[in-house]
XYZ file of C-alpha atoms in Angstrom:
663
model
C 38.204 -21.264 3.447
C 41.732 -21.269 2.006
C 42.476 -20.506 -1.608
C 43.141 -24.132 -2.447
C 39.627 -25.181 -1.445
C 37.823 -22.200 -2.973
C 35.217 -23.297 -5.557
C 35.524 -22.193 -9.152
C 33.469 -19.009 -9.608
C 33.214 -19.305 -13.404
C 29.543 -19.858 -14.329
C 29.178 -23.447 -15.457
C 26.750 -22.397 -18.178
C 29.170 -19.871 -19.677
C 30.328 -22.240 -22.453
C 26.900 -22.858 -23.982
C 23.139 -22.920 -23.380
C 22.237 -23.721 -19.805
C 20.479 -26.939 -18.809
C 19.478 -27.991 -15.315
C 20.388 -31.554 -16.229
C 23.884 -30.696 -17.448
C 25.019 -27.878 -15.183
C 25.311 -27.687 -11.431
C 24.678 -24.727 -9.181
C 27.757 -23.811 -7.165
C 28.125 -21.748 -4.030
C 29.380 -18.863 -6.136
C 26.712 -18.979 -8.854
C 23.453 -19.997 -7.167
C 22.217 -16.396 -6.939
C 22.619 -15.935 -10.696
C 21.138 -19.228 -11.871
C 19.117 -18.526 -15.050
C 15.892 -20.081 -13.806
C 13.871 -18.512 -16.635
C 15.925 -20.424 -19.244
C 16.360 -23.871 -17.645
C 16.687 -25.743 -20.965
C 14.408 -28.455 -19.534
C 10.739 -29.101 -18.960
C 8.805 -31.317 -16.580
C 8.311 -34.749 -18.096
C 4.533 -34.974 -17.608
C 4.068 -32.909 -20.798
C 5.934 -32.001 -23.966
C 6.775 -28.741 -25.730
C 7.309 -27.472 -29.276
C 8.871 -24.158 -30.332
C 7.645 -22.787 -33.678
C 8.886 -20.068 -35.979
C 6.168 -17.418 -35.992
C 6.390 -16.732 -39.724
C 5.691 -20.273 -40.986
C 4.873 -22.333 -37.854
C 7.729 -24.735 -38.531
C 9.202 -26.581 -35.562
C 12.555 -25.175 -34.350
C 12.877 -27.004 -31.037
C 11.127 -29.922 -29.354
C 11.323 -31.569 -25.972
C 13.042 -34.938 -26.159
C 9.922 -36.790 -24.870
C 7.612 -36.086 -27.823
C 7.628 -39.777 -28.717
C 6.034 -40.579 -25.357
C 3.298 -37.951 -25.601
C 2.806 -37.424 -29.336
C 4.030 -40.708 -30.769
C 6.583 -38.771 -32.872
C 10.368 -38.637 -32.457
C 11.694 -35.187 -31.508
C 14.633 -35.278 -33.918
C 12.325 -36.097 -36.825
C 10.003 -33.195 -35.952
C 12.661 -30.505 -36.306
C 12.102 -28.354 -39.386
C 8.646 -29.823 -40.019
C 5.411 -27.804 -40.119
C 3.364 -28.116 -36.953
C 0.587 -29.707 -38.994
C 2.461 -33.032 -38.842
C 1.659 -33.029 -35.116
C -1.721 -31.312 -34.801
C -3.177 -31.696 -38.294
C -4.273 -29.100 -40.805
C -7.448 -28.141 -38.948
C -5.663 -27.321 -35.698
C -2.863 -25.561 -37.579
C -5.529 -23.317 -39.074
C -6.863 -22.774 -35.548
C -3.395 -21.649 -34.478
C -3.236 -19.185 -37.392
C -6.607 -17.791 -36.398
C -5.659 -17.561 -32.717
C -2.418 -15.768 -33.528
C -4.283 -13.214 -35.622
C -6.790 -12.598 -32.833
C -4.343 -12.491 -29.928
C -0.687 -11.867 -30.697
C 0.222 -10.702 -27.178
C 3.758 -11.422 -26.047
C 3.620 -13.973 -23.202
C -0.203 -14.091 -23.107
C -0.957 -17.783 -22.481
C -4.067 -19.074 -24.227
C -5.813 -22.416 -24.427
C -5.620 -23.434 -28.095
C -7.403 -26.775 -28.499
C -7.494 -30.380 -27.309
C -5.884 -33.112 -29.392
C -8.098 -36.188 -29.279
C -6.702 -39.492 -28.072
C -5.375 -41.863 -30.687
C -3.573 -45.183 -30.734
C -1.130 -45.230 -27.846
C -1.477 -41.500 -27.174
C -3.793 -39.880 -24.612
C -5.878 -36.781 -25.268
C -3.845 -33.622 -24.764
C -4.722 -30.018 -23.918
C -2.650 -27.602 -25.993
C -1.756 -24.126 -24.673
C 0.030 -21.460 -26.670
C 1.964 -18.281 -25.962
C 4.588 -16.150 -27.684
C 8.086 -15.720 -26.249
C 10.688 -13.512 -27.946
C 8.804 -13.760 -31.243
C 8.500 -17.562 -31.065
C 5.314 -19.602 -30.777
C 5.483 -21.985 -27.815
C 3.068 -24.932 -27.693
C 2.679 -26.975 -24.498
C 0.960 -30.364 -24.514
C -0.459 -31.808 -21.278
C -2.883 -34.572 -20.407
C -6.434 -33.267 -20.289
C -7.016 -35.016 -16.990
C -10.157 -36.772 -18.202
C -9.449 -39.608 -15.792
C -9.134 -37.123 -12.946
C -12.186 -36.904 -10.711
C -11.936 -33.104 -10.877
C -12.252 -33.019 -14.646
C -16.039 -32.788 -14.626
C -16.208 -29.975 -12.063
C -17.815 -26.772 -13.337
C -14.923 -24.453 -12.568
C -16.684 -21.461 -14.067
C -19.461 -21.729 -11.489
C -16.951 -22.304 -8.690
C -14.909 -19.251 -9.638
C -17.991 -17.082 -10.122
C -19.244 -17.972 -6.656
C -15.800 -17.462 -5.121
C -15.371 -14.047 -6.746
C -18.767 -13.035 -5.401
C -17.701 -13.919 -1.876
C -14.528 -11.861 -2.246
C -16.316 -8.649 -3.226
C -16.659 -7.153 0.260
C -13.315 -7.456 2.056
C -13.164 -6.248 5.648
C -9.392 -6.112 6.163
C -6.236 -7.721 4.798
C -6.096 -10.608 7.267
C -9.735 -11.575 6.832
C -9.554 -11.082 3.073
C -6.479 -13.304 2.652
C -8.095 -15.970 4.799
C -11.108 -15.930 2.463
C -8.821 -16.203 -0.574
C -6.910 -19.263 0.674
C -10.182 -20.907 1.719
C -11.664 -20.443 -1.771
C -8.553 -21.703 -3.566
C -8.316 -24.788 -1.387
C -12.000 -25.486 -2.043
C -11.294 -25.420 -5.795
C -8.008 -27.344 -5.805
C -8.531 -29.773 -2.925
C -4.854 -29.467 -2.001
C -3.474 -30.278 1.440
C -2.345 -26.757 2.347
C -2.927 -23.264 0.926
C -1.142 -20.240 2.401
C -1.089 -16.482 1.838
C 2.524 -15.385 2.069
C 3.250 -11.660 2.496
C 6.604 -10.026 1.755
C 8.080 -7.603 4.275
C 10.190 -4.605 3.141
C 13.383 -6.692 3.432
C 11.685 -9.391 1.291
C 11.457 -11.988 4.015
C 8.016 -13.573 4.023
C 5.326 -14.234 6.600
C 2.391 -16.637 6.436
C -0.616 -14.419 7.214
C -3.442 -16.821 6.265
C -3.720 -20.597 5.969
C -6.216 -23.303 5.044
C -5.036 -26.897 5.569
C -5.866 -30.454 6.410
C -6.684 -30.792 10.093
C -3.858 -33.257 10.725
C -1.121 -30.965 9.363
C 1.031 -28.765 11.580
C -0.015 -25.094 11.282
C 2.429 -22.689 9.649
C 0.359 -19.561 10.230
C 2.521 -16.756 11.607
C 5.837 -18.313 10.567
C 8.477 -16.144 8.894
C 10.752 -17.286 6.058
C 14.064 -15.577 5.154
C 14.341 -13.679 1.882
C 16.840 -16.250 0.592
C 14.056 -18.866 0.463
C 12.602 -17.001 -2.524
C 15.619 -15.322 -4.185
C 15.485 -12.133 -6.199
C 15.337 -13.789 -9.628
C 12.328 -15.874 -8.539
C 10.538 -12.809 -7.159
C 11.234 -11.002 -10.411
C 9.556 -13.782 -12.404
C 6.407 -13.499 -10.280
C 6.154 -9.829 -11.230
C 5.499 -11.087 -14.787
C 3.903 -14.465 -14.125
C 0.585 -15.118 -12.382
C 0.819 -18.854 -11.729
C 3.525 -21.510 -11.469
C 2.546 -25.218 -11.327
C 4.883 -28.007 -10.256
C 2.846 -31.243 -10.219
C 5.749 -33.511 -9.247
C 8.700 -31.819 -7.548
C 10.735 -35.014 -7.665
C 9.713 -35.892 -11.218
C 12.174 -36.260 -14.104
C 13.169 -33.431 -16.434
C 13.647 -33.589 -20.192
C 15.770 -31.267 -22.321
C 14.881 -29.317 -25.423
C 16.371 -30.460 -28.711
C 18.394 -28.453 -29.569
C 19.046 -26.447 -26.384
C 19.541 -23.223 -28.361
C 17.260 -21.791 -31.021
C 18.894 -22.665 -34.377
C 17.812 -19.332 -35.870
C 19.127 -17.077 -33.082
C 21.424 -19.227 -30.950
C 19.528 -18.082 -27.857
C 18.024 -20.205 -25.100
C 14.238 -20.283 -24.866
C 12.773 -17.938 -22.245
C 10.357 -20.247 -20.397
C 9.075 -17.697 -17.893
C 5.466 -18.299 -18.930
C 5.740 -22.027 -19.621
C 3.615 -24.164 -17.317
C 6.072 -27.010 -18.002
C 9.201 -25.001 -17.124
C 11.740 -27.136 -15.274
C 12.490 -26.224 -11.666
C 15.864 -25.457 -10.137
C 17.406 -28.234 -8.087
C 17.604 -25.757 -5.206
C 13.821 -25.354 -5.317
C 12.988 -29.051 -5.642
C 15.327 -29.943 -2.766
C 13.737 -27.198 -0.692
C 10.271 -28.642 -1.338
C 11.471 -32.153 -0.535
C 12.864 -30.918 2.773
C 9.464 -29.389 3.531
C 7.675 -32.607 2.649
C 5.880 -31.096 -0.353
C 5.561 -33.277 -3.461
C 3.516 -30.845 -5.585
C 3.059 -27.059 -5.524
C 0.941 -24.435 -7.192
C 2.068 -20.838 -6.591
C 0.220 -17.646 -7.551
C 1.374 -14.039 -7.411
C -0.396 -11.329 -5.427
C 0.464 -7.900 -6.786
C -0.352 -4.382 -5.757
C 0.291 -1.384 -7.990
C 2.568 -3.481 -10.184
C 4.771 -4.689 -7.321
C 4.927 -8.195 -5.891
C 3.051 -7.964 -2.570
C 2.990 -11.657 -1.740
C 2.244 -15.180 -2.940
C -0.510 -17.755 -2.617
C 1.374 -20.999 -2.011
C -0.425 -24.337 -2.417
C 1.215 -27.628 -1.439
C 0.247 -31.280 -1.641
C 1.993 -34.233 -0.069
C 1.692 -36.415 -3.178
C 2.239 -35.631 -6.880
C -0.903 -34.011 -8.309
C -1.769 -32.898 -11.817
C -3.075 -29.346 -12.346
C -5.144 -29.392 -15.553
C -5.478 -26.172 -17.517
C -8.975 -25.436 -16.199
C -7.752 -25.685 -12.598
C -4.832 -23.363 -13.321
C -7.078 -20.916 -15.150
C -9.524 -20.825 -12.233
C -6.745 -20.241 -9.701
C -5.060 -17.624 -11.882
C -8.320 -15.705 -12.138
C -8.752 -15.796 -8.366
C -5.176 -14.533 -7.922
C -5.902 -11.631 -10.260
C -9.149 -10.839 -8.434
C -7.311 -11.034 -5.105
C -4.707 -8.589 -6.396
C -7.372 -6.173 -7.582
C -9.270 -6.452 -4.305
C -6.180 -6.180 -2.118
C -6.188 -2.390 -2.231
C -9.861 -2.400 -1.247
C -9.100 -4.796 1.590
C -6.333 -2.573 2.875
C -8.536 0.465 2.331
C -11.323 -1.019 4.430
C -8.805 -1.730 7.173
C -7.453 1.804 7.103
C -10.604 3.801 6.392
C -11.730 4.069 10.010
C -8.221 5.115 11.047
C -8.075 7.725 8.303
C -11.470 9.171 9.280
C -10.407 9.309 12.929
C -7.220 11.178 12.050
C -9.094 13.646 9.853
C -11.519 14.455 12.689
C -8.661 14.926 15.172
C -6.883 17.230 12.713
C -10.019 19.323 12.348
C -10.330 19.749 16.120
C -6.642 20.598 16.517
C -6.650 23.259 13.830
C -9.927 24.818 15.029
C -8.575 25.128 18.584
C -5.202 26.448 17.435
C -6.912 29.006 15.219
C -9.073 30.125 18.126
C -6.177 30.380 20.586
C -3.858 31.952 18.045
C -0.773 29.741 18.502
C 0.538 26.188 18.139
C 0.618 25.460 21.879
C -2.902 24.058 21.547
C -1.480 21.154 19.525
C 0.095 19.732 22.692
C -1.675 21.418 25.615
C -5.200 20.019 25.251
C -7.128 16.905 24.275
C -7.118 15.815 21.543
C -3.424 16.511 20.942
C -0.727 15.573 18.452
C -0.699 12.109 20.053
C -4.232 11.601 18.801
C -3.324 12.944 15.364
C -0.948 9.983 14.834
C -0.707 6.752 16.819
C 2.505 7.450 18.757
C 3.876 7.509 22.310
C 5.186 11.072 22.151
C 5.116 14.166 19.968
C 6.988 17.467 19.889
C 6.652 20.674 17.909
C 9.367 23.280 17.459
C 8.477 26.875 16.640
C 9.754 30.335 17.570
C 12.915 28.933 19.184
C 11.239 26.634 21.690
C 9.794 23.126 22.045
C 6.285 22.095 23.030
C 5.769 18.402 23.671
C 3.273 15.824 24.853
C 3.750 12.207 25.896
C 7.074 10.400 26.144
C 9.713 12.418 24.259
C 13.472 13.054 24.594
C 14.745 16.020 26.615
C 14.921 19.416 24.897
C 18.697 19.176 24.434
C 18.273 15.744 22.833
C 15.448 17.085 20.689
C 17.782 19.855 19.511
C 20.351 17.270 18.367
C 17.742 15.130 16.609
C 16.251 18.220 14.943
C 19.677 19.377 13.743
C 20.221 15.945 12.164
C 16.755 15.913 10.601
C 17.282 19.315 8.967
C 20.238 17.804 7.101
C 18.170 14.994 5.578
C 17.166 15.331 1.911
C 13.711 13.908 2.641
C 12.743 17.105 4.467
C 13.960 19.199 1.524
C 11.315 17.688 -0.754
C 8.842 20.199 -2.114
C 5.976 17.722 -2.506
C 6.562 15.262 0.380
C 8.747 16.815 3.099
C 8.527 13.893 5.511
C 11.139 11.698 7.188
C 10.240 8.158 8.290
C 12.248 5.605 10.256
C 11.375 2.638 12.447
C 15.022 2.143 13.503
C 16.221 5.686 14.200
C 19.304 4.701 16.200
C 20.675 2.852 13.171
C 20.759 6.041 11.074
C 20.894 8.966 13.531
C 23.730 9.159 16.085
C 21.665 11.498 18.267
C 19.063 8.733 18.752
C 21.505 6.128 20.050
C 20.498 5.210 23.592
C 16.962 6.517 23.072
C 15.498 3.264 21.705
C 12.863 3.122 24.464
C 11.632 6.563 23.393
C 12.653 7.235 19.809
C 13.178 4.017 17.846
C 10.449 5.207 15.512
C 10.465 8.783 14.174
C 7.993 10.447 11.835
C 8.878 14.083 11.139
C 7.833 16.916 8.869
C 8.923 20.541 8.495
C 6.249 23.241 8.238
C 8.470 26.348 8.035
C 12.091 26.356 6.935
C 12.508 30.029 7.842
C 11.348 29.376 11.404
C 12.882 25.847 11.339
C 9.464 24.621 12.390
C 9.253 20.856 12.973
C 6.627 18.360 14.071
C 8.020 15.018 15.279
C 6.228 11.886 16.483
C 8.061 9.210 18.466
C 7.511 5.500 18.996
C 9.472 3.269 21.382
C 11.104 0.043 20.281
C 8.670 -2.842 19.982
C 10.313 -5.897 21.491
C 8.811 -8.618 19.314
C 9.309 -12.337 18.938
C 9.606 -13.587 15.354
C 8.884 -17.246 14.664
C 11.066 -18.434 11.787
C 10.519 -21.676 9.904
C 14.033 -22.855 10.730
C 17.094 -20.816 11.678
C 17.466 -18.135 8.954
C 21.177 -17.778 9.696
C 22.130 -21.350 8.796
C 23.199 -21.860 5.157
C 24.087 -25.548 4.735
C 26.677 -26.628 2.192
C 26.832 -29.892 0.311
C 29.467 -31.139 -2.110
C 28.203 -32.102 -5.523
C 29.869 -33.095 -8.804
C 30.666 -29.443 -9.509
C 32.008 -28.572 -6.055
C 30.530 -27.014 -2.901
C 27.114 -25.415 -3.264
C 24.420 -24.046 -1.060
C 21.780 -26.528 -0.013
C 18.211 -25.593 0.872
C 17.487 -25.624 4.572
C 16.866 -29.108 5.894
C 15.297 -28.046 9.177
C 12.045 -26.090 9.319
C 11.670 -26.474 13.057
C 10.401 -23.236 14.584
C 13.254 -20.888 15.474
C 12.354 -17.988 17.768
C 14.239 -14.700 17.437
C 13.807 -11.567 19.568
C 14.024 -8.310 17.632
C 14.829 -4.990 19.353
C 15.699 -1.467 18.289
C 12.729 -1.213 15.946
C 9.368 0.381 16.463
C 6.117 -0.608 14.857
C 6.310 0.587 11.246
C 4.639 3.805 10.149
C 1.840 3.035 7.682
C 0.881 5.002 4.588
C -2.237 6.425 6.255
C -0.090 7.976 8.993
C 2.421 9.410 6.537
C -0.376 10.919 4.435
C -2.009 12.300 7.597
C 1.309 13.899 8.596
C 1.529 15.729 5.288
C -2.088 16.871 5.593
C -1.542 18.199 9.123
C 1.661 19.906 7.992
C -0.252 21.802 5.331
C -2.916 22.831 7.843
C -0.305 24.017 10.363
C 1.504 25.916 7.616
C -1.734 27.674 6.663
C -2.321 28.471 10.342
C 1.181 29.959 10.687
C 0.706 32.024 7.529
C -2.699 33.263 8.723
C -1.232 34.164 12.117
C 1.638 36.027 10.438
C -0.848 37.979 8.343
C -2.831 38.844 11.481
C 0.327 40.050 13.243
C 1.239 42.115 10.196
C -2.193 43.763 10.296
C -1.866 44.422 14.043
C 1.581 45.953 13.560
C 0.258 48.154 10.791
C -2.592 49.286 13.037
C -0.159 50.021 15.874
C 1.962 52.065 13.496
C -1.078 54.119 12.508
C -2.054 54.537 16.170
C 1.430 55.704 17.102
C 1.418 58.217 14.296
C -1.935 59.539 15.502
C -0.628 59.642 19.092
C 2.405 61.632 17.937
C 0.122 64.129 16.253
C -2.152 64.365 19.291
C 0.644 64.855 21.824
C 2.320 67.459 19.648
C -0.903 69.407 19.317
C -1.749 68.944 22.994
C 1.657 70.081 24.212
C 1.628 73.034 21.821
C -1.853 74.185 22.869
C -1.193 73.736 26.588
C 2.116 75.583 26.463
C 0.490 78.777 25.186
C -1.503 79.540 28.397
C 1.539 78.494 30.453
C 3.624 81.086 28.664
C 0.947 83.695 29.494
C 0.893 82.731 33.178
C 4.682 82.814 33.323
C 4.770 86.245 31.638
C 2.203 87.774 34.026
C 3.979 86.291 37.057
C 7.240 87.786 35.803
C 5.602 91.188 35.458
C 4.339 90.912 39.050
C 7.861 90.228 40.265
C 9.088 93.333 38.420
C 6.772 95.300 40.714
C 8.014 93.392 43.764
C 7.975 96.503 46.018
C 4.174 96.412 45.886
C 4.065 92.783 46.989
C 4.682 91.550 50.491
C 7.057 88.651 51.180
C 4.380 85.948 51.289
C 2.828 86.966 47.989
C 6.260 87.282 46.422
C 6.950 83.665 47.428
C 3.659 82.609 45.893
C 4.452 84.326 42.607
C 7.888 82.687 42.520
C 6.197 79.315 43.100
C 3.829 80.024 40.199
C 6.787 80.687 37.922
C 8.578 77.515 39.019
C 5.397 75.488 38.487
C 4.907 76.862 34.991
C 8.463 75.824 34.158
C 7.768 72.397 35.634
C 4.508 72.152 33.695
C 6.382 72.943 30.518
C 8.823 70.141 31.360
C 5.921 67.759 31.983
C 4.469 68.520 28.576
C 7.824 67.684 27.028
C 7.755 64.425 29.008
C 4.277 63.688 27.648
C 5.645 64.005 24.154
C 8.527 61.688 25.048
C 6.141 59.199 26.696
C 4.081 58.919 23.532
C 7.216 57.664 21.821
C 8.279 55.140 24.461
C 9.913 52.144 22.787
C 10.689 54.202 19.723
C 13.262 56.632 21.208
C 16.577 56.042 22.913
C 17.099 57.000 26.558
C 19.163 60.169 27.089
C 21.479 59.004 29.826
C 23.380 61.454 32.048
C 24.561 61.795 35.659
C 21.610 63.102 37.712
C 21.371 64.233 41.348
C 18.353 62.504 42.886
C 18.110 65.300 45.494
C 17.215 67.742 42.709
C 14.754 65.231 41.273
C 13.097 64.878 44.694
C 13.026 68.669 45.149
C 11.205 69.090 41.829
C 8.714 66.392 42.782
C 7.998 67.987 46.176
C 7.368 71.350 44.525
C 4.859 69.708 42.168
C 2.830 68.283 45.036
C 3.510 71.128 47.475
C -0.011 72.566 47.481
C -1.672 69.183 47.911
C 0.839 68.320 50.641
C -0.032 71.468 52.592
C -3.771 70.856 52.190
C -3.328 67.311 53.455
C -1.082 68.367 56.321
C 1.578 65.934 55.122
C 5.157 66.287 56.318
C 7.938 64.661 54.246
C 11.236 63.939 55.954
C 14.473 62.992 54.185
C 16.720 61.034 56.591
C 19.882 61.410 54.470
C 20.984 62.887 51.155
C 20.219 60.848 48.041
C 22.986 59.704 45.651
C 23.643 60.698 42.078
C 22.821 58.054 39.445
C 23.251 57.725 35.702
C 19.785 57.916 34.162
C 17.451 59.799 31.878
C 16.328 62.681 34.165
C 13.074 63.260 32.294
C 12.021 59.603 32.673
C 13.030 59.613 36.363
C 10.905 62.697 37.042
C 7.934 60.949 35.405
C 8.354 58.062 37.820
């Protein structure tokens, strides 16, 4: 788009209070449209804004003459009693004293019918310190008016008390709400992490096309609308194509601010939303929030093909069911995950018991059950003591090294309380995982020892899935209106099928919690094993010290008789003339053997210190070593009649001569 055709990006409501009727939504401003302050209400009811201090009328919808028989301009500045009478004004005073909650919507009273004016239900809430009164037809002519909604809701709540899983639970919820409202279609719409939605449960007329399983892009429910549903339980729109009426004046005369209509049942709808509904073929909608832990989890979306009034009692019944559904959602998810959690806990117990018995972490991958049973995955690997152990479908060791090096740089694994890394699209964040989508699209990792760089990693392959969209999510149609080009809601909702790759099935909270539990158990096992090794080393040290003492004493005690034998043999040689040649040779052999025995005792002392002393290397003649050995076994060789022949001289080698003689 060239500069000449670029739309003006200045917000059209920047020069005064915003009104849907007066201001358009351009391409540049649609995402910031102030939908909570539309300046207009739906024409099937009327609205008054009162000063809290004196209950005087500050603003009025321009259609009060139609519903109240009183002109809006003439009502400004008047006490509310001119509309509701003194008795009902006193009721308002009493209600405000009992319940002065900001935004808490309450039924106040019903104005009886009078000449030319139908009976009206009056609801009240407080917004920014202002009292907001909404007047709507009681619906006495409606066939649903006489239904006992209290009994219907009580029975429905009773049937929702024992959920057996999210899918089944949501199906029960939409069935109950459709039974109460009688609308054409009721859907449970769940938000994904990227805020696109999916219809996970549906109750409808038999002749309508099913929308169960369809996905809707996040832009269909923009951020500002999602934010409102975090504060609002129910949003009725009885006639999407119906007229809108403005407030008079648009801004509060006391503050100059626009009225925040977040909690107004009559709040006017954005043209983007009403066009969207028209394109879907919906004439009336009733939408309820489903929350979990304060966050918007999803929506209950009701649609009808013709305009339909939603009296206060119907809205109250549906709002209560939405609140019950939100409270029960955690139980529904818990029931779905309880069996899985119990299974994982039992597998963990077996793994740790076996590893404790075998004394190492190899048991986590070498037997059944293994790490693959500890978490639902296709492969698992554990790194400890400078090596990998793995089971199932995992990358090669060199690839594991690269992934591990990247993981150790991630701040998630540095957490003291939750050292766990989670990804269902690993290749999009980790360069080492590119090309490994069939093995490692999903990664769940935890570190159990930073000193040993110990890691446990589970892997999931990419899950090639087909997503059914309600229309092509990539098409953003433009139309030209009085204020220039603007986005138009999608016209086509024909099923658009998209194949998604590079992502694994997501890791659920139960699996992440189980990973942290197993990490703690492995860490305790490693610590216990380290303590055992420390005790063994201490015992070995004590044993070596005792062995040193023993060998010293033994060598000392044995050397004393050897010295005596050597001394007596020496004395015999001094009297050699009295000894013949044979006996002289024997005495010389005795002396040599005593010297050799003394050397052996020294070797015994050295042997007791093997591994704790350095070798004393020197050049040694193996012929001398062999000669000494033959002298040691000479007597036994003669008794056995053994003859040893040496075919050629032996070489000299560099060695420790004492150790060589021992060999």
